């Protein structure tokens, strides 16, 4: 009898947990989709975004003006850093230019490396308007990119990832 009560309690808790997970799963997925759509539109100042094979195409007035390319670097201080990089289209006279960059996932140190997030620091916004040809993609003072103090590895990882996407 001493084992029966805790066993029944554990089974009841497990059932309630499984039931709660099942009934909230669709709502969670829907909220994640809406959040992702909002982030994508914010990246391109409200332009229309359409999923493509390699990322997203960006349209304004039914004309494609750019792309959003997902990219992952394994060179972060604490592991992988997932990015979304919004770029203008390349033309005969102009190289692709960065519209904006967002970090979608990372494991960097809170309070230091997490400054790559736009809601923590404005650091990630420095890349807007830069292109492969007019930017020295090394960290300041040698290059054109400011580093995050105390998070040089993280800064270098994000900067190199963006430069790699632009060089494609």
Tab-separated table of C-alpha atoms in Angstrom, residues 40-157:
chain	number	residue	atom	x	y	z
A	40	UNK	CA	11.116	38.241	-40.941
A	41	UNK	CA	8.895	41.255	-41.713
A	42	UNK	CA	10.726	43.408	-39.173
A	43	UNK	CA	14.022	42.498	-40.855
A	44	UNK	CA	12.812	43.890	-44.195
A	45	UNK	CA	10.744	46.839	-42.955
A	46	UNK	CA	7.368	45.220	-43.607
A	47	UNK	CA	8.039	43.891	-47.111
A	48	UNK	CA	6.352	40.652	-48.143
A	49	UNK	CA	8.345	37.489	-47.405
A	50	UNK	CA	7.881	34.206	-49.258
A	51	UNK	CA	9.563	30.896	-48.368
A	52	UNK	CA	11.973	29.542	-50.992
A	53	UNK	CA	14.175	26.472	-51.263
A	54	UNK	CA	17.213	28.115	-49.665
A	55	UNK	CA	15.555	30.670	-47.376
A	56	UNK	CA	13.110	33.462	-48.171
A	57	UNK	CA	12.480	35.833	-51.062
A	58	UNK	CA	11.599	39.438	-50.212
A	59	UNK	CA	9.089	41.404	-52.319
A	60	UNK	CA	7.896	44.998	-52.354
A	61	UNK	CA	5.067	45.915	-54.731
A	62	UNK	CA	5.285	42.405	-56.252
A	63	UNK	CA	8.933	42.958	-57.255
A	64	UNK	CA	11.672	40.909	-55.653
A	65	UNK	CA	14.031	43.221	-53.785
A	66	UNK	CA	16.108	40.733	-51.835
A	67	UNK	CA	16.495	37.469	-49.981
A	68	UNK	CA	16.763	36.300	-46.400
A	69	UNK	CA	19.323	33.550	-46.025
A	70	UNK	CA	19.632	31.332	-42.967
A	71	UNK	CA	23.184	30.529	-41.932
A	72	UNK	CA	24.755	28.669	-39.027
A	73	UNK	CA	28.275	29.041	-37.715
A	74	UNK	CA	29.862	26.549	-35.349
A	75	UNK	CA	32.533	29.029	-34.252
A	76	UNK	CA	30.701	30.723	-31.384
A	77	UNK	CA	32.303	30.725	-27.946
A	78	UNK	CA	29.774	28.222	-26.601
A	79	UNK	CA	28.756	26.521	-29.858
A	80	UNK	CA	26.500	27.117	-32.799
A	81	UNK	CA	25.031	30.509	-33.711
A	82	UNK	CA	22.052	30.536	-36.109
A	83	UNK	CA	21.549	33.682	-38.182
A	84	UNK	CA	19.074	35.143	-40.643
A	85	UNK	CA	20.731	37.571	-43.062
A	86	UNK	CA	18.547	39.823	-45.223
A	87	UNK	CA	20.301	40.957	-48.420
A	88	UNK	CA	19.462	43.063	-51.434
A	89	UNK	CA	19.714	41.441	-54.847
A	90	UNK	CA	22.978	41.601	-56.752
A	91	UNK	CA	22.912	43.687	-59.929
A	92	UNK	CA	25.376	44.340	-62.720
A	93	UNK	CA	26.482	47.589	-61.125
A	94	UNK	CA	26.033	46.876	-57.431
A	95	UNK	CA	27.068	44.157	-54.987
A	96	UNK	CA	24.590	42.652	-52.528
A	97	UNK	CA	24.061	44.816	-49.468
A	98	UNK	CA	22.907	43.779	-46.012
A	99	UNK	CA	19.412	44.922	-45.096
A	100	UNK	CA	19.542	43.451	-41.592
A	101	UNK	CA	20.811	40.518	-39.529
A	102	UNK	CA	19.093	38.602	-36.719
A	103	UNK	CA	20.380	35.859	-34.446
A	104	UNK	CA	17.737	33.151	-34.083
A	105	UNK	CA	19.575	30.802	-31.718
A	106	UNK	CA	22.788	30.774	-29.711
A	107	UNK	CA	24.303	29.483	-26.487
A	108	UNK	CA	26.626	32.422	-25.843
A	109	UNK	CA	27.369	33.678	-22.334
A	110	UNK	CA	24.479	35.692	-20.853
A	111	UNK	CA	25.482	39.295	-20.183
A	112	UNK	CA	28.455	39.155	-22.566
A	113	UNK	CA	28.025	37.120	-25.749
A	114	UNK	CA	24.259	37.543	-25.808
A	115	UNK	CA	24.820	41.135	-26.942
A	116	UNK	CA	24.468	39.731	-30.469
A	117	UNK	CA	20.699	39.802	-29.855
A	118	UNK	CA	18.974	43.032	-30.946
A	119	UNK	CA	16.841	43.206	-27.780
A	120	UNK	CA	20.008	43.125	-25.615
A	121	UNK	CA	22.293	45.429	-27.622
A	122	UNK	CA	22.317	47.383	-30.882
A	123	UNK	CA	25.585	45.678	-31.924
A	124	UNK	CA	23.975	43.518	-34.647
A	125	UNK	CA	22.546	46.633	-36.379
A	126	UNK	CA	26.025	47.844	-37.428
A	127	UNK	CA	25.941	45.431	-40.383
A	128	UNK	CA	22.999	47.115	-42.148
A	129	UNK	CA	24.131	48.803	-45.347
A	130	UNK	CA	27.455	46.962	-45.570
A	131	UNK	CA	28.526	44.966	-48.630
A	132	UNK	CA	31.381	42.597	-49.395
A	133	UNK	CA	33.343	45.089	-51.487
A	134	UNK	CA	33.197	48.202	-49.298
A	135	UNK	CA	33.815	46.543	-45.919
A	136	UNK	CA	36.931	45.203	-44.235
A	137	UNK	CA	35.403	42.215	-42.421
A	138	UNK	CA	37.973	42.120	-39.625
A	139	UNK	CA	37.312	43.511	-36.177
A	140	UNK	CA	38.212	47.087	-35.229
A	141	UNK	CA	40.857	48.616	-35.037
A	142	UNK	CA	42.158	46.781	-38.130
A	143	UNK	CA	38.775	46.395	-39.787
A	144	UNK	CA	35.371	48.037	-40.066
A	145	UNK	CA	33.446	45.930	-37.541
A	146	UNK	CA	33.186	46.849	-33.866
A	147	UNK	CA	33.619	43.891	-31.496
A	148	UNK	CA	31.667	43.230	-28.331
A	149	UNK	CA	33.964	43.904	-25.389
A	150	UNK	CA	34.661	40.590	-23.648
A	151	UNK	CA	33.109	38.580	-26.482
A	152	UNK	CA	35.684	38.722	-29.253
A	153	UNK	CA	35.166	35.088	-30.294
A	154	UNK	CA	31.411	35.616	-30.608
A	155	UNK	CA	31.900	38.894	-32.499
A	156	UNK	CA	34.378	37.281	-34.881
A	157	UNK	CA	32.104	34.244	-35.444
